């Protein structure tokens, strides 16, 4: 607990006490645009609700607005424009140390407003992407930071939603509707990106600590099925992330210390009175800095060290359009020593020495140009890189180390995405785009087989490309009907495989309280990339690359949804879905293996001789009951009932590794105002879910072989006991005249419930030992804005 005592001491030494004689105020600023065309809307009215006298402002010729002297705390706003459907934004959190940015997308009314009753809509039930019809939700960054147990991680935050579950307390892998985490697409600023996590490995999508810093994000979309045609090379879901722009009017700074590290941020205009701005944020691991200061956390040399940086430069011009430059970079390192014994070493298992490091880089340029008020084009160019390097020594019973494995993997990409969006009129919008990804690979590993003989299961140094195109059409025949249709295609140059995929979605607004939705489409995805480069030595002594010609894994999605608004601040959303997965990579010889079960840890299996003969299906019911924050109280109740099955090359139908069957999440929180500008917060989260699936251990065979052997004829037939965890978060927000602070204590697994992660065979004592997930774990967080 030394780190927590240090943290408390820091707070007492550096926390100022402010007089609360006056209410602290701040400024809200932003832009209002047409949702379909993205063109700025001059003359839109922004009103601070419940203000007396009324505080309001209008957008200028560029669609920008600025409203000053707004009291801090929770505030609500309405945005209106003649000929457009009004929008209401409720309970936005404003603080005195930072101006609040509100970017608004208004939908043009199809018919005359004086003949149709249109009520202001709460934006929280809408997606940012106008082409998304079902299974898509906008993630509010303030919510991501509010919920208990999320560690300010956008992926962990999404695990609270219906249809989503977690594989491991120590990683943020996303399991959507029983699918493998490898089926998730991460997109940033319109470009696909590699695994955005520290300690990431190639072809996976999760990790222990997110590289994506929520302090730098704008509101973003998260889709869990039947997604729009512009999203491809994904089977299960899409994170479409947006970086926020820096304040173009005044310089602002922030500091943060907590589980995710020490963090400093700055933003502001390059020149006062101009529109160009910058945003820069840097972070270093908390444990890494504390260790360098001589504070021992009981991890020995196994201290996770990582650092990352995020930036965005926004350069609007009068005639040449808008340019942005953005980037995220990070690296991480950890060293596990098996001979560091003792109760204080949390990571030691006494069996292996391991060293692991990873690095990720993303740098891009965007250019947006309006040809006229209805049509614009956007070009995104980016370079990305992601890779890992590591080795493993194993210790025998005499603690003699023998090197058994080494790996180096690096994937570099040059990426381009260009699209044109044209709003023909209030009823018709077209969007057409092309994407091109150029890959270069350096992938090499070495595994000990017999004696001192090492064999490279992967040894590929080369390049290839993925070409993609899409077209989307939105048709709104009436105010209460929206039809989104599209087509997507991709071509993989490495083996000449291609696909064409139609998509369609329909939304029908029954009345101001109810909406029905339907979505269906074909989807496909490359194999986890390292699988293509597997090498096997044949009986003739030759080395063969048998997986080169594998086709895409494919799926058909069907979703039916119902959204019911219950009063002003509550809604219930229900979705039924069915997914048929086909052409799935499985072993050529009869076995239970399928790539549908990989991707929830650091390793992608090196199976060779794979063929596209497997299949699977997922179906389920999801119910969300949500009360949006109002009068200081909110709750979110999500229920997911599902079944996820697959068949390998042996033709046997089995549970997938991710078939937990049910997930129940309950989140709730309350805020109490203290004085005129401060608040105390309390947030609670409880999760109850089906246990992890596993294959039984064959004890006699394992003892004879001196290593763990599982019964793969009964793959994932068994299930650990149900998972249960409750998290609790306490907070205090303070506002001065120009400075704001927040303090949080977030306790994960407050009841210290023991959830089984895995049972392993120990060849030293010939017993099965249980590894549990995270126990009681308190986390402190301090934030400062000025």
PDB file of C-alpha atoms in Angstrom, residues 511-734:
ATOM      1  CA  UNK A 511     -43.872   8.185 -32.694  1.00  0.00           C
ATOM      2  CA  UNK A 512     -41.855  10.537 -30.522  1.00  0.00           C
ATOM      3  CA  UNK A 513     -41.283   7.716 -28.019  1.00  0.00           C
ATOM      4  CA  UNK A 514     -40.693   4.577 -30.096  1.00  0.00           C
ATOM      5  CA  UNK A 515     -38.333   3.594 -32.901  1.00  0.00           C
ATOM      6  CA  UNK A 516     -38.024   0.294 -34.747  1.00  0.00           C
ATOM      7  CA  UNK A 517     -34.808  -0.643 -36.531  1.00  0.00           C
ATOM      8  CA  UNK A 518     -33.586  -3.411 -38.788  1.00  0.00           C
ATOM      9  CA  UNK A 519     -30.089  -4.107 -40.086  1.00  0.00           C
ATOM     10  CA  UNK A 520     -28.450  -6.827 -42.132  1.00  0.00           C
ATOM     11  CA  UNK A 521     -25.288  -7.241 -44.120  1.00  0.00           C
ATOM     12  CA  UNK A 522     -22.367  -9.382 -45.187  1.00  0.00           C
ATOM     13  CA  UNK A 523     -19.008  -8.913 -43.474  1.00  0.00           C
ATOM     14  CA  UNK A 524     -15.532 -10.373 -43.892  1.00  0.00           C
ATOM     15  CA  UNK A 525     -12.082 -10.100 -42.340  1.00  0.00           C
ATOM     16  CA  UNK A 526      -8.507 -11.122 -42.998  1.00  0.00           C
ATOM     17  CA  UNK A 527      -7.135 -13.926 -40.881  1.00  0.00           C
ATOM     18  CA  UNK A 528      -5.050 -12.770 -37.897  1.00  0.00           C
ATOM     19  CA  UNK A 529      -2.145 -11.640 -40.030  1.00  0.00           C
ATOM     20  CA  UNK A 530       0.567 -13.898 -38.568  1.00  0.00           C
ATOM     21  CA  UNK A 531      -1.417 -16.993 -39.579  1.00  0.00           C
ATOM     22  CA  UNK A 532      -0.681 -16.374 -43.270  1.00  0.00           C
ATOM     23  CA  UNK A 533       3.066 -16.640 -42.659  1.00  0.00           C
ATOM     24  CA  UNK A 534       3.163 -19.928 -40.731  1.00  0.00           C
ATOM     25  CA  UNK A 535       5.898 -22.322 -41.921  1.00  0.00           C
ATOM     26  CA  UNK A 536       6.008 -26.095 -41.514  1.00  0.00           C
ATOM     27  CA  UNK A 537       8.727 -28.577 -42.326  1.00  0.00           C
ATOM     28  CA  UNK A 538       7.505 -31.491 -44.412  1.00  0.00           C
ATOM     29  CA  UNK A 539       8.654 -35.097 -44.300  1.00  0.00           C
ATOM     30  CA  UNK A 540      10.867 -34.349 -47.297  1.00  0.00           C
ATOM     31  CA  UNK A 541      12.771 -31.732 -45.297  1.00  0.00           C
ATOM     32  CA  UNK A 542      11.300 -28.852 -47.304  1.00  0.00           C
ATOM     33  CA  UNK A 543       9.625 -25.870 -45.605  1.00  0.00           C
ATOM     34  CA  UNK A 544       6.075 -25.097 -46.713  1.00  0.00           C
ATOM     35  CA  UNK A 545       3.877 -22.024 -46.215  1.00  0.00           C
ATOM     36  CA  UNK A 546       0.516 -23.768 -46.243  1.00  0.00           C
ATOM     37  CA  UNK A 547      -1.721 -20.911 -45.048  1.00  0.00           C
ATOM     38  CA  UNK A 548      -0.874 -18.420 -47.797  1.00  0.00           C
ATOM     39  CA  UNK A 549      -4.052 -18.949 -49.836  1.00  0.00           C
ATOM     40  CA  UNK A 550      -6.544 -18.735 -46.989  1.00  0.00           C
ATOM     41  CA  UNK A 551      -9.699 -16.771 -47.807  1.00  0.00           C
ATOM     42  CA  UNK A 552     -11.344 -14.218 -45.502  1.00  0.00           C
ATOM     43  CA  UNK A 553     -13.401 -15.290 -42.512  1.00  0.00           C
ATOM     44  CA  UNK A 554     -16.992 -14.269 -43.288  1.00  0.00           C
ATOM     45  CA  UNK A 555     -20.263 -13.542 -41.514  1.00  0.00           C
ATOM     46  CA  UNK A 556     -23.853 -12.534 -42.187  1.00  0.00           C
ATOM     47  CA  UNK A 557     -25.451 -10.260 -39.564  1.00  0.00           C
ATOM     48  CA  UNK A 558     -29.156  -9.799 -38.833  1.00  0.00           C
ATOM     49  CA  UNK A 559     -30.409  -7.346 -36.175  1.00  0.00           C
ATOM     50  CA  UNK A 560     -33.904  -6.268 -35.124  1.00  0.00           C
ATOM     51  CA  UNK A 561     -34.211  -3.442 -32.602  1.00  0.00           C
ATOM     52  CA  UNK A 562     -36.776  -1.483 -30.600  1.00  0.00           C
ATOM     53  CA  UNK A 563     -36.041   1.768 -28.781  1.00  0.00           C
ATOM     54  CA  UNK A 564     -38.558   3.107 -26.237  1.00  0.00           C
ATOM     55  CA  UNK A 565     -38.219   6.530 -24.654  1.00  0.00           C
ATOM     56  CA  UNK A 566     -39.643   6.458 -21.111  1.00  0.00           C
ATOM     57  CA  UNK A 567     -40.198  10.031 -20.035  1.00  0.00           C
ATOM     58  CA  UNK A 568     -37.561  12.693 -20.612  1.00  0.00           C
ATOM     59  CA  UNK A 569     -34.505  10.926 -19.232  1.00  0.00           C
ATOM     60  CA  UNK A 570     -35.011   7.191 -19.524  1.00  0.00           C
ATOM     61  CA  UNK A 571     -35.077   4.696 -22.352  1.00  0.00           C
ATOM     62  CA  UNK A 572     -35.239   0.963 -22.945  1.00  0.00           C
ATOM     63  CA  UNK A 573     -33.497  -0.531 -25.938  1.00  0.00           C
ATOM     64  CA  UNK A 574     -34.027  -4.125 -27.062  1.00  0.00           C
ATOM     65  CA  UNK A 575     -32.175  -5.944 -29.843  1.00  0.00           C
ATOM     66  CA  UNK A 576     -32.503  -9.449 -31.246  1.00  0.00           C
ATOM     67  CA  UNK A 577     -29.672 -10.676 -33.437  1.00  0.00           C
ATOM     68  CA  UNK A 578     -28.427 -13.657 -35.402  1.00  0.00           C
ATOM     69  CA  UNK A 579     -24.994 -14.098 -36.964  1.00  0.00           C
ATOM     70  CA  UNK A 580     -23.948 -16.884 -39.295  1.00  0.00           C
ATOM     71  CA  UNK A 581     -20.177 -17.253 -39.648  1.00  0.00           C
ATOM     72  CA  UNK A 582     -18.759 -19.252 -42.550  1.00  0.00           C
ATOM     73  CA  UNK A 583     -15.533 -19.943 -44.473  1.00  0.00           C
ATOM     74  CA  UNK A 584     -13.807 -19.924 -41.083  1.00  0.00           C
ATOM     75  CA  UNK A 585     -10.182 -21.098 -40.927  1.00  0.00           C
ATOM     76  CA  UNK A 586      -9.869 -24.552 -39.292  1.00  0.00           C
ATOM     77  CA  UNK A 587      -7.369 -27.426 -39.429  1.00  0.00           C
ATOM     78  CA  UNK A 588      -7.287 -29.433 -42.627  1.00  0.00           C
ATOM     79  CA  UNK A 589      -7.167 -32.649 -40.608  1.00  0.00           C
ATOM     80  CA  UNK A 590     -10.055 -33.479 -38.307  1.00  0.00           C
ATOM     81  CA  UNK A 591      -9.805 -31.414 -35.107  1.00  0.00           C
ATOM     82  CA  UNK A 592     -11.654 -28.963 -32.853  1.00  0.00           C
ATOM     83  CA  UNK A 593      -9.441 -25.983 -33.744  1.00  0.00           C
ATOM     84  CA  UNK A 594     -11.008 -22.791 -35.141  1.00  0.00           C
ATOM     85  CA  UNK A 595      -9.730 -19.218 -35.356  1.00  0.00           C
ATOM     86  CA  UNK A 596     -13.058 -18.168 -33.825  1.00  0.00           C
ATOM     87  CA  UNK A 597     -11.500 -19.075 -30.456  1.00  0.00           C
ATOM     88  CA  UNK A 598      -8.231 -17.127 -30.660  1.00  0.00           C
ATOM     89  CA  UNK A 599      -7.292 -13.567 -29.739  1.00  0.00           C
ATOM     90  CA  UNK A 600      -8.079 -13.149 -26.028  1.00  0.00           C
ATOM     91  CA  UNK A 601      -4.443 -13.239 -24.856  1.00  0.00           C
ATOM     92  CA  UNK A 602      -0.969 -12.315 -26.078  1.00  0.00           C
ATOM     93  CA  UNK A 603      -0.519 -15.227 -28.477  1.00  0.00           C
ATOM     94  CA  UNK A 604      -1.999 -16.176 -31.864  1.00  0.00           C
ATOM     95  CA  UNK A 605      -1.552 -19.955 -32.471  1.00  0.00           C
ATOM     96  CA  UNK A 606       0.895 -21.023 -35.179  1.00  0.00           C
ATOM     97  CA  UNK A 607      -1.318 -23.672 -36.745  1.00  0.00           C
ATOM     98  CA  UNK A 608      -0.425 -24.705 -40.290  1.00  0.00           C
ATOM     99  CA  UNK A 609      -2.455 -26.482 -42.957  1.00  0.00           C
ATOM    100  CA  UNK A 610      -5.566 -24.397 -42.335  1.00  0.00           C
ATOM    101  CA  UNK A 611      -8.558 -24.401 -44.676  1.00  0.00           C
ATOM    102  CA  UNK A 612     -11.762 -22.302 -44.899  1.00  0.00           C
ATOM    103  CA  UNK A 613     -14.213 -25.051 -43.955  1.00  0.00           C
ATOM    104  CA  UNK A 614     -15.358 -24.034 -40.482  1.00  0.00           C
ATOM    105  CA  UNK A 615     -18.520 -22.256 -39.475  1.00  0.00           C
ATOM    106  CA  UNK A 616     -20.339 -20.912 -36.441  1.00  0.00           C
ATOM    107  CA  UNK A 617     -23.402 -19.032 -35.284  1.00  0.00           C
ATOM    108  CA  UNK A 618     -24.234 -16.476 -32.614  1.00  0.00           C
ATOM    109  CA  UNK A 619     -27.704 -15.427 -31.558  1.00  0.00           C
ATOM    110  CA  UNK A 620     -29.106 -13.581 -28.594  1.00  0.00           C
ATOM    111  CA  UNK A 621     -31.283 -10.990 -26.915  1.00  0.00           C
ATOM    112  CA  UNK A 622     -29.987  -7.718 -25.475  1.00  0.00           C
ATOM    113  CA  UNK A 623     -31.917  -5.342 -23.216  1.00  0.00           C
ATOM    114  CA  UNK A 624     -30.707  -1.947 -22.042  1.00  0.00           C
ATOM    115  CA  UNK A 625     -32.584   0.103 -19.469  1.00  0.00           C
ATOM    116  CA  UNK A 626     -30.921   3.466 -18.985  1.00  0.00           C
ATOM    117  CA  UNK A 627     -31.668   6.568 -16.991  1.00  0.00           C
ATOM    118  CA  UNK A 628     -29.565   9.441 -18.265  1.00  0.00           C
ATOM    119  CA  UNK A 629     -28.017  11.607 -15.572  1.00  0.00           C
ATOM    120  CA  UNK A 630     -30.722  13.887 -14.176  1.00  0.00           C
ATOM    121  CA  UNK A 631     -30.952  15.607 -10.804  1.00  0.00           C
ATOM    122  CA  UNK A 632     -27.625  14.057  -9.913  1.00  0.00           C
ATOM    123  CA  UNK A 633     -28.652  10.426 -10.452  1.00  0.00           C
ATOM    124  CA  UNK A 634     -28.189   7.901 -13.277  1.00  0.00           C
ATOM    125  CA  UNK A 635     -28.272   4.170 -13.807  1.00  0.00           C
ATOM    126  CA  UNK A 636     -27.519   1.729 -16.618  1.00  0.00           C
ATOM    127  CA  UNK A 637     -28.831  -1.849 -16.591  1.00  0.00           C
ATOM    128  CA  UNK A 638     -27.739  -4.108 -19.448  1.00  0.00           C
ATOM    129  CA  UNK A 639     -28.719  -7.733 -19.949  1.00  0.00           C
ATOM    130  CA  UNK A 640     -27.259 -10.030 -22.605  1.00  0.00           C
ATOM    131  CA  UNK A 641     -28.538 -13.551 -23.200  1.00  0.00           C
ATOM    132  CA  UNK A 642     -26.682 -15.331 -25.980  1.00  0.00           C
ATOM    133  CA  UNK A 643     -25.384 -18.567 -27.417  1.00  0.00           C
ATOM    134  CA  UNK A 644     -22.187 -18.872 -29.438  1.00  0.00           C
ATOM    135  CA  UNK A 645     -21.333 -22.122 -31.226  1.00  0.00           C
ATOM    136  CA  UNK A 646     -18.753 -23.233 -33.776  1.00  0.00           C
ATOM    137  CA  UNK A 647     -17.679 -26.306 -35.701  1.00  0.00           C
ATOM    138  CA  UNK A 648     -14.083 -27.236 -36.509  1.00  0.00           C
ATOM    139  CA  UNK A 649     -12.950 -29.567 -39.261  1.00  0.00           C
ATOM    140  CA  UNK A 650     -14.308 -32.548 -37.270  1.00  0.00           C
ATOM    141  CA  UNK A 651     -17.842 -31.220 -37.841  1.00  0.00           C
ATOM    142  CA  UNK A 652     -18.769 -31.275 -34.146  1.00  0.00           C
ATOM    143  CA  UNK A 653     -20.824 -28.333 -32.857  1.00  0.00           C
ATOM    144  CA  UNK A 654     -19.242 -26.880 -29.707  1.00  0.00           C
ATOM    145  CA  UNK A 655     -19.363 -23.831 -27.459  1.00  0.00           C
ATOM    146  CA  UNK A 656     -16.897 -21.165 -28.522  1.00  0.00           C
ATOM    147  CA  UNK A 657     -14.270 -20.072 -26.028  1.00  0.00           C
ATOM    148  CA  UNK A 658     -16.329 -16.907 -25.497  1.00  0.00           C
ATOM    149  CA  UNK A 659     -19.766 -18.470 -24.957  1.00  0.00           C
ATOM    150  CA  UNK A 660     -20.530 -17.221 -21.461  1.00  0.00           C
ATOM    151  CA  UNK A 661     -24.294 -17.416 -22.237  1.00  0.00           C
ATOM    152  CA  UNK A 662     -25.238 -14.384 -20.136  1.00  0.00           C
ATOM    153  CA  UNK A 663     -23.941 -11.041 -18.875  1.00  0.00           C
ATOM    154  CA  UNK A 664     -25.717  -8.704 -16.456  1.00  0.00           C
ATOM    155  CA  UNK A 665     -24.310  -5.238 -15.672  1.00  0.00           C
ATOM    156  CA  UNK A 666     -25.746  -2.682 -13.273  1.00  0.00           C
ATOM    157  CA  UNK A 667     -24.176   0.755 -13.020  1.00  0.00           C
ATOM    158  CA  UNK A 668     -25.492   3.606 -10.918  1.00  0.00           C
ATOM    159  CA  UNK A 669     -24.212   6.892  -9.594  1.00  0.00           C
ATOM    160  CA  UNK A 670     -25.177   9.902  -7.557  1.00  0.00           C
ATOM    161  CA  UNK A 671     -23.777  13.426  -7.339  1.00  0.00           C
ATOM    162  CA  UNK A 672     -24.257  15.832  -4.435  1.00  0.00           C
ATOM    163  CA  UNK A 673     -23.558  19.517  -4.859  1.00  0.00           C
ATOM    164  CA  UNK A 674     -21.261  20.952  -2.171  1.00  0.00           C
ATOM    165  CA  UNK A 675     -21.308  24.712  -1.823  1.00  0.00           C
ATOM    166  CA  UNK A 676     -21.957  26.577  -5.044  1.00  0.00           C
ATOM    167  CA  UNK A 677     -19.346  25.015  -7.345  1.00  0.00           C
ATOM    168  CA  UNK A 678     -18.155  21.683  -5.912  1.00  0.00           C
ATOM    169  CA  UNK A 679     -19.558  18.155  -5.882  1.00  0.00           C
ATOM    170  CA  UNK A 680     -19.172  14.757  -4.230  1.00  0.00           C
ATOM    171  CA  UNK A 681     -19.708  11.732  -6.483  1.00  0.00           C
ATOM    172  CA  UNK A 682     -20.461   8.073  -5.836  1.00  0.00           C
ATOM    173  CA  UNK A 683     -20.497   5.447  -8.617  1.00  0.00           C
ATOM    174  CA  UNK A 684     -21.147   1.728  -8.382  1.00  0.00           C
ATOM    175  CA  UNK A 685     -20.897  -1.124 -10.857  1.00  0.00           C
ATOM    176  CA  UNK A 686     -21.828  -4.801 -10.455  1.00  0.00           C
ATOM    177  CA  UNK A 687     -21.308  -7.485 -13.085  1.00  0.00           C
ATOM    178  CA  UNK A 688     -22.582 -11.052 -13.105  1.00  0.00           C
ATOM    179  CA  UNK A 689     -21.672 -13.269 -16.062  1.00  0.00           C
ATOM    180  CA  UNK A 690     -21.233 -16.849 -17.142  1.00  0.00           C
ATOM    181  CA  UNK A 691     -17.794 -18.262 -16.335  1.00  0.00           C
ATOM    182  CA  UNK A 692     -14.990 -18.780 -18.828  1.00  0.00           C
ATOM    183  CA  UNK A 693     -15.118 -21.852 -21.053  1.00  0.00           C
ATOM    184  CA  UNK A 694     -12.258 -24.359 -20.947  1.00  0.00           C
ATOM    185  CA  UNK A 695     -11.134 -27.791 -22.135  1.00  0.00           C
ATOM    186  CA  UNK A 696     -10.609 -30.375 -19.347  1.00  0.00           C
ATOM    187  CA  UNK A 697      -7.063 -31.371 -18.331  1.00  0.00           C
ATOM    188  CA  UNK A 698      -6.040 -35.000 -18.898  1.00  0.00           C
ATOM    189  CA  UNK A 699      -4.253 -35.698 -15.608  1.00  0.00           C
ATOM    190  CA  UNK A 700      -2.688 -39.103 -16.371  1.00  0.00           C
ATOM    191  CA  UNK A 701      -1.378 -37.954 -19.741  1.00  0.00           C
ATOM    192  CA  UNK A 702      -0.092 -34.672 -18.260  1.00  0.00           C
ATOM    193  CA  UNK A 703       1.780 -36.452 -15.468  1.00  0.00           C
ATOM    194  CA  UNK A 704       3.348 -38.894 -17.913  1.00  0.00           C
ATOM    195  CA  UNK A 705       4.385 -36.114 -20.323  1.00  0.00           C
ATOM    196  CA  UNK A 706       5.512 -33.688 -17.560  1.00  0.00           C
ATOM    197  CA  UNK A 707       3.447 -30.958 -19.185  1.00  0.00           C
ATOM    198  CA  UNK A 708      -0.189 -29.924 -19.424  1.00  0.00           C
ATOM    199  CA  UNK A 709      -2.309 -31.867 -21.908  1.00  0.00           C
ATOM    200  CA  UNK A 710      -5.961 -30.982 -22.430  1.00  0.00           C
ATOM    201  CA  UNK A 711      -8.758 -33.056 -23.912  1.00  0.00           C
ATOM    202  CA  UNK A 712      -9.386 -31.243 -27.182  1.00  0.00           C
ATOM    203  CA  UNK A 713     -12.155 -33.660 -28.141  1.00  0.00           C
ATOM    204  CA  UNK A 714     -14.088 -31.853 -25.407  1.00  0.00           C
ATOM    205  CA  UNK A 715     -12.908 -28.370 -26.351  1.00  0.00           C
ATOM    206  CA  UNK A 716     -14.662 -25.676 -24.287  1.00  0.00           C
ATOM    207  CA  UNK A 717     -17.137 -28.215 -22.953  1.00  0.00           C
ATOM    208  CA  UNK A 718     -16.571 -27.142 -19.347  1.00  0.00           C
ATOM    209  CA  UNK A 719     -17.297 -23.814 -17.699  1.00  0.00           C
ATOM    210  CA  UNK A 720     -15.874 -22.186 -14.582  1.00  0.00           C
ATOM    211  CA  UNK A 721     -18.225 -20.865 -11.910  1.00  0.00           C
ATOM    212  CA  UNK A 722     -20.056 -17.592 -12.681  1.00  0.00           C
ATOM    213  CA  UNK A 723     -18.116 -14.348 -12.650  1.00  0.00           C
ATOM    214  CA  UNK A 724     -19.128 -11.689 -10.126  1.00  0.00           C
ATOM    215  CA  UNK A 725     -17.470  -8.349  -9.417  1.00  0.00           C
ATOM    216  CA  UNK A 726     -18.521  -5.095  -7.804  1.00  0.00           C
ATOM    217  CA  UNK A 727     -16.573  -1.850  -8.237  1.00  0.00           C
ATOM    218  CA  UNK A 728     -17.075   1.349  -6.257  1.00  0.00           C
ATOM    219  CA  UNK A 729     -15.848   4.859  -6.937  1.00  0.00           C
ATOM    220  CA  UNK A 730     -15.817   7.914  -4.664  1.00  0.00           C
ATOM    221  CA  UNK A 731     -14.957  11.361  -5.966  1.00  0.00           C
ATOM    222  CA  UNK A 732     -14.727  15.030  -5.126  1.00  0.00           C
ATOM    223  CA  UNK A 733     -14.724  17.827  -7.728  1.00  0.00           C
ATOM    224  CA  UNK A 734     -13.519  21.327  -6.826  1.00  0.00           C
TER     225      UNK A 734
END
